[in-house]
CSV table of C-alpha atoms and ligand atoms in Angstrom, one decimal:
chain,number,residue,atom,x,y,z
A,210,MET,CA,101.5,102.3,138.1
A,211,LYS,CA,105.2,102.5,138.6
A,212,ASP,CA,105.7,102.6,134.8
A,213,ASP,CA,103.2,105.5,134.5
A,214,ILE,CA,105.1,107.6,137.1
A,215,ALA,CA,108.5,106.8,135.5
A,216,ASN,CA,107.1,107.9,132.2
A,217,MET,CA,106.0,111.2,133.7
A,218,ILE,CA,109.3,111.9,135.5
A,219,ALA,CA,111.9,110.5,133.1
A,220,PRO,CA,111.5,113.2,130.4
A,221,GLN,CA,112.1,115.9,132.9
A,222,LEU,CA,115.4,114.3,134.0
A,223,ILE,CA,117.0,113.6,130.6
A,224,ARG,CA,116.1,114.8,127.1
A,225,PRO,CA,112.5,114.1,126.1
A,226,ILE,CA,111.9,111.7,123.2
A,227,PRO,CA,109.0,112.1,120.8
A,228,ARG,CA,105.7,110.8,122.1
A,229,TRP,CA,103.7,110.7,118.8
A,230,PRO,CA,104.2,107.0,118.1
A,231,PHE,CA,102.7,106.1,121.5
A,232,PHE,CA,99.8,108.6,121.0
A,233,ALA,CA,99.3,107.2,117.4
A,234,PHE,CA,98.8,103.8,119.0
A,235,LEU,CA,96.4,105.1,121.7
A,236,GLY,CA,94.5,106.9,118.9
A,237,GLY,CA,94.3,103.7,116.9
A,238,ALA,CA,93.1,101.8,119.9
A,239,MET,CA,90.4,104.4,120.8
A,240,PHE,CA,89.2,104.5,117.1
A,241,CYS,CA,89.0,100.7,117.1
A,242,LEU,CA,87.0,100.5,120.3
A,243,LEU,CA,84.7,103.4,119.3
A,244,ALA,CA,84.1,101.8,115.8
A,245,SER,CA,83.4,98.4,117.4
A,246,SER,CA,80.9,99.9,120.0
A,247,THR,CA,79.2,102.0,117.3
A,248,CYS,CA,79.0,99.0,115.0
A,249,HIS,CA,77.4,96.7,117.6
A,250,LEU,CA,75.1,99.4,119.0
A,251,LEU,CA,73.7,100.4,115.6
A,252,SER,CA,73.8,97.2,113.6
A,253,CYS,CA,70.5,96.0,115.0
A,254,HIS,CA,68.8,99.1,113.4
A,255,SER,CA,68.4,97.7,109.9
A,256,ARG,CA,70.0,95.3,107.4
A,257,ARG,CA,71.5,98.2,105.5
A,258,LEU,CA,73.1,99.9,108.5
A,259,ALA,CA,74.4,96.5,109.8
A,260,TYR,CA,76.1,96.0,106.4
A,261,ILE,CA,77.9,99.4,106.7
A,262,MET,CA,78.7,99.1,110.4
A,263,LEU,CA,80.3,95.7,110.2
A,264,ARG,CA,82.8,97.0,107.7
A,265,LEU,CA,83.7,99.9,110.1
A,266,ASP,CA,84.3,97.3,112.8
A,267,TYR,CA,87.0,95.5,110.8
A,268,ALA,CA,88.5,98.8,109.6
A,269,GLY,CA,88.8,99.8,113.3
A,270,ILE,CA,90.7,96.6,114.1
A,271,ALA,CA,92.9,97.1,111.1
A,272,ALA,CA,93.7,100.6,112.3
A,273,LEU,CA,94.5,99.2,115.8
A,274,ILE,CA,96.9,96.6,114.5
A,275,ALA,CA,98.7,99.0,112.1
A,276,THR,CA,99.1,101.7,114.8
A,277,SER,CA,100.3,99.0,117.2
A,278,PHE,CA,103.5,98.8,115.2
A,279,TYR,CA,104.3,102.5,115.7
A,280,PRO,CA,105.7,102.5,119.3
A,281,PRO,CA,107.8,99.3,119.0
A,282,VAL,CA,109.2,100.1,115.6
A,283,TYR,CA,109.8,103.8,116.3
A,284,TYR,CA,111.4,103.3,119.8
A,285,SER,CA,113.4,100.2,118.7
A,286,PHE,CA,114.9,101.8,115.6
A,287,MET,CA,114.9,105.6,116.5
A,288,CYS,CA,118.7,105.5,116.1
A,289,TYR,CA,118.5,103.6,112.8
A,290,PRO,CA,116.3,106.0,110.6
A,291,PHE,CA,116.5,103.7,107.5
A,292,PHE,CA,114.9,100.7,109.2
A,293,CYS,CA,112.6,102.9,111.2
A,294,ASN,CA,111.2,104.5,108.0
A,295,LEU,CA,111.2,101.2,106.1
A,296,TYR,CA,109.1,99.3,108.8
A,297,LEU,CA,106.8,102.3,109.4
A,298,SER,CA,106.1,102.8,105.7
A,299,PHE,CA,105.5,99.0,105.2
A,300,ILE,CA,102.9,98.7,108.0
A,301,THR,CA,101.2,102.0,107.0
A,302,ILE,CA,100.7,100.8,103.4
A,303,LEU,CA,99.6,97.3,104.6
A,304,GLY,CA,97.2,99.0,107.1
A,305,VAL,CA,95.7,101.3,104.5
A,306,ALA,CA,95.2,98.3,102.2
A,307,THR,CA,93.5,96.3,104.9
A,308,ILE,CA,91.2,99.2,105.8
A,309,ALA,CA,90.3,99.6,102.1
A,310,PHE,CA,89.7,95.9,101.9
A,311,SER,CA,87.4,96.1,104.9
A,312,LEU,CA,85.5,99.1,103.7
A,313,LEU,CA,85.0,98.6,99.9
A,314,PRO,CA,81.8,96.7,99.1
A,315,VAL,CA,83.6,94.8,96.3
A,316,PHE,CA,85.5,92.8,98.8
A,317,GLN,CA,82.6,91.8,101.0
A,318,ASN,CA,81.6,88.7,99.1
A,319,PRO,CA,82.1,85.4,100.9
A,320,GLU,CA,84.9,84.4,98.6
A,321,PHE,CA,87.1,87.2,99.9
A,322,ARG,CA,86.6,86.1,103.6
A,323,THR,CA,89.8,84.1,103.6
A,324,ILE,CA,91.8,86.9,101.9
A,325,ARG,CA,90.5,89.4,104.5
A,326,ALA,CA,91.5,87.0,107.3
A,327,CYS,CA,94.9,86.6,105.6
A,328,LEU,CA,95.4,90.3,105.4
A,329,PHE,CA,94.7,90.7,109.1
A,330,PHE,CA,96.9,87.7,110.0
A,331,GLY,CA,99.7,88.9,107.7
A,332,MET,CA,99.7,92.3,109.3
A,333,GLY,CA,100.0,90.8,112.7
A,334,ALA,CA,102.6,88.2,111.6
A,335,SER,CA,104.8,90.8,109.9
A,336,GLY,CA,105.5,92.2,113.4
A,337,VAL,CA,107.9,89.2,113.9
A,338,ILE,CA,110.5,90.8,111.5
A,339,PRO,CA,111.1,94.1,113.5
A,340,VAL,CA,111.0,92.2,116.8
A,341,ILE,CA,113.7,89.8,115.7
A,342,HIS,CA,115.7,92.7,114.3
A,343,LYS,CA,115.4,94.5,117.6
A,344,LEU,CA,116.6,91.4,119.5
A,345,ILE,CA,119.7,91.1,117.3
A,346,LEU,CA,120.5,94.8,117.8
A,347,PHE,CA,119.8,95.0,121.5
A,348,TRP,CA,120.1,91.5,122.8
A,349,HIS,CA,122.4,92.6,125.7
A,350,GLN,CA,119.8,95.1,127.0
A,351,PRO,CA,117.1,93.7,129.4
A,352,GLU,CA,114.5,96.2,128.1
A,353,ALA,CA,114.7,94.5,124.6
A,354,LEU,CA,113.9,91.1,126.1
A,355,HIS,CA,111.2,92.5,128.4
A,356,THR,CA,109.3,94.3,125.7
A,357,THR,CA,109.7,91.2,123.5
A,358,GLY,CA,107.9,89.2,126.2
A,359,TYR,CA,104.9,91.6,126.0
A,360,GLU,CA,105.0,91.5,122.2
A,361,VAL,CA,104.9,87.7,122.1
A,362,LEU,CA,101.9,87.7,124.4
A,363,MET,CA,100.2,90.4,122.2
A,364,GLY,CA,101.0,88.4,119.1
A,365,LEU,CA,99.3,85.4,120.7
A,366,PHE,CA,96.2,87.3,121.4
A,367,TYR,CA,96.0,88.8,117.9
A,368,GLY,CA,96.9,85.6,116.3
A,369,ILE,CA,94.3,83.5,118.1
A,370,GLY,CA,91.8,86.3,117.4
A,371,ALA,CA,92.4,86.0,113.6
A,372,LEU,CA,92.3,82.3,113.8
A,373,VAL,CA,88.9,82.3,115.7
A,374,TYR,CA,87.6,84.8,113.2
A,375,ALA,CA,88.6,82.8,110.2
A,376,THR,CA,87.6,79.3,111.5
A,377,ARG,CA,84.4,80.5,113.2
A,378,VAL,CA,85.1,78.5,116.4
A,379,PRO,CA,83.2,77.5,118.5
A,380,GLU,CA,79.8,77.9,116.8
A,381,ARG,CA,80.9,75.7,113.9
A,382,TRP,CA,81.1,72.8,116.4
A,383,MET,CA,77.7,73.4,117.9
A,384,PRO,CA,75.6,75.6,115.6
A,385,GLY,CA,72.9,77.6,117.4
A,386,LYS,CA,74.4,77.1,120.9
A,387,PHE,CA,76.5,80.4,120.8
A,388,ASP,CA,74.0,82.7,119.1
A,389,ILE,CA,73.7,85.0,122.1
A,390,ALA,CA,77.0,84.6,123.9
A,391,GLY,CA,80.4,83.0,123.2
A,392,HIS,CA,80.5,83.1,119.4
A,393,SER,CA,83.6,83.7,117.4
A,394,HIS,CA,83.0,87.4,116.8
A,395,GLN,CA,82.8,88.1,120.5
A,396,LEU,CA,85.9,86.1,121.3
A,397,PHE,CA,87.6,88.0,118.5
A,398,HIS,CA,86.8,91.3,120.2
A,399,VAL,CA,87.9,90.2,123.6
A,400,LEU,CA,91.2,88.9,122.2
A,401,VAL,CA,91.7,92.3,120.4
A,402,VAL,CA,91.2,94.2,123.7
A,403,ALA,CA,93.5,91.9,125.5
A,404,GLY,CA,96.2,92.4,122.8
A,405,ALA,CA,95.8,96.2,122.9
A,406,TYR,CA,96.1,96.2,126.7
A,407,THR,CA,99.3,94.1,126.6
A,408,HIS,CA,100.6,96.4,124.0
A,409,TYR,CA,99.9,99.5,126.1
A,410,HIS,CA,102.2,98.1,128.8
A,411,ALA,CA,104.9,97.3,126.2
A,412,GLY,CA,104.6,100.9,125.0
A,413,LEU,CA,105.2,102.3,128.5
A,414,LEU,CA,108.3,100.2,128.8
A,415,TYR,CA,109.6,101.5,125.5
A,416,LEU,CA,109.1,105.1,126.6
A,417,LYS,CA,110.9,104.4,129.8
A,418,TRP,CA,113.8,102.7,128.0
A,419,ARG,CA,114.3,105.5,125.5
A,420,ASP,CA,113.7,108.3,128.0
A,421,LEU,CA,116.4,107.0,130.3
A,422,GLN,CA,118.9,105.7,127.8
A,423,GLY,CA,118.4,107.7,124.6
A,424,CYS,CA,119.8,105.7,121.6
B,783,ZN,ZN1,82.4,93.3,116.0
């Protein structure tokens, strides 16, 4: 709550900084949750609709992960336009590729399952580079360490989510026992929501940091 108020007041006190990267993340998170809900609501309709909807589910998660990069990258490197543009272009291209991979029917065959999981995992893991770069540039500022703490936690949630998805834990250990509740796809969604919520708090910290200190 304190962060929310600081974010409302800070721009009035000093010069406001752009909000679009934070809103891009919120948009990505909302699209992801909407796509997931629609998928799981409608996929029981028919085999054909389930086939289309499941792809939308993964596209939503890819959009969430890609837009999750926007606030940390933009606010960490807003005074270093070269790196800011480099990281933002990289994650945008990787995100579009992963969304295409999730949506195109060609890639839905089982042999692409590992590649799809690797794309998701790679997108998450590539976040390590801008975070380490940020720590090198701003190691003496407490905000850099504080936001990194949130990012590590978020990375853990997303990483475990990808691992659960790829390995199909726990139903592989006890087939049939998790058909209704507790199977890998559900755990995957819970972990994605936990990651997005952690990231929202990191985003508020970034806004406060830049609103109060500028570059
Ligand atoms: Zn799902």
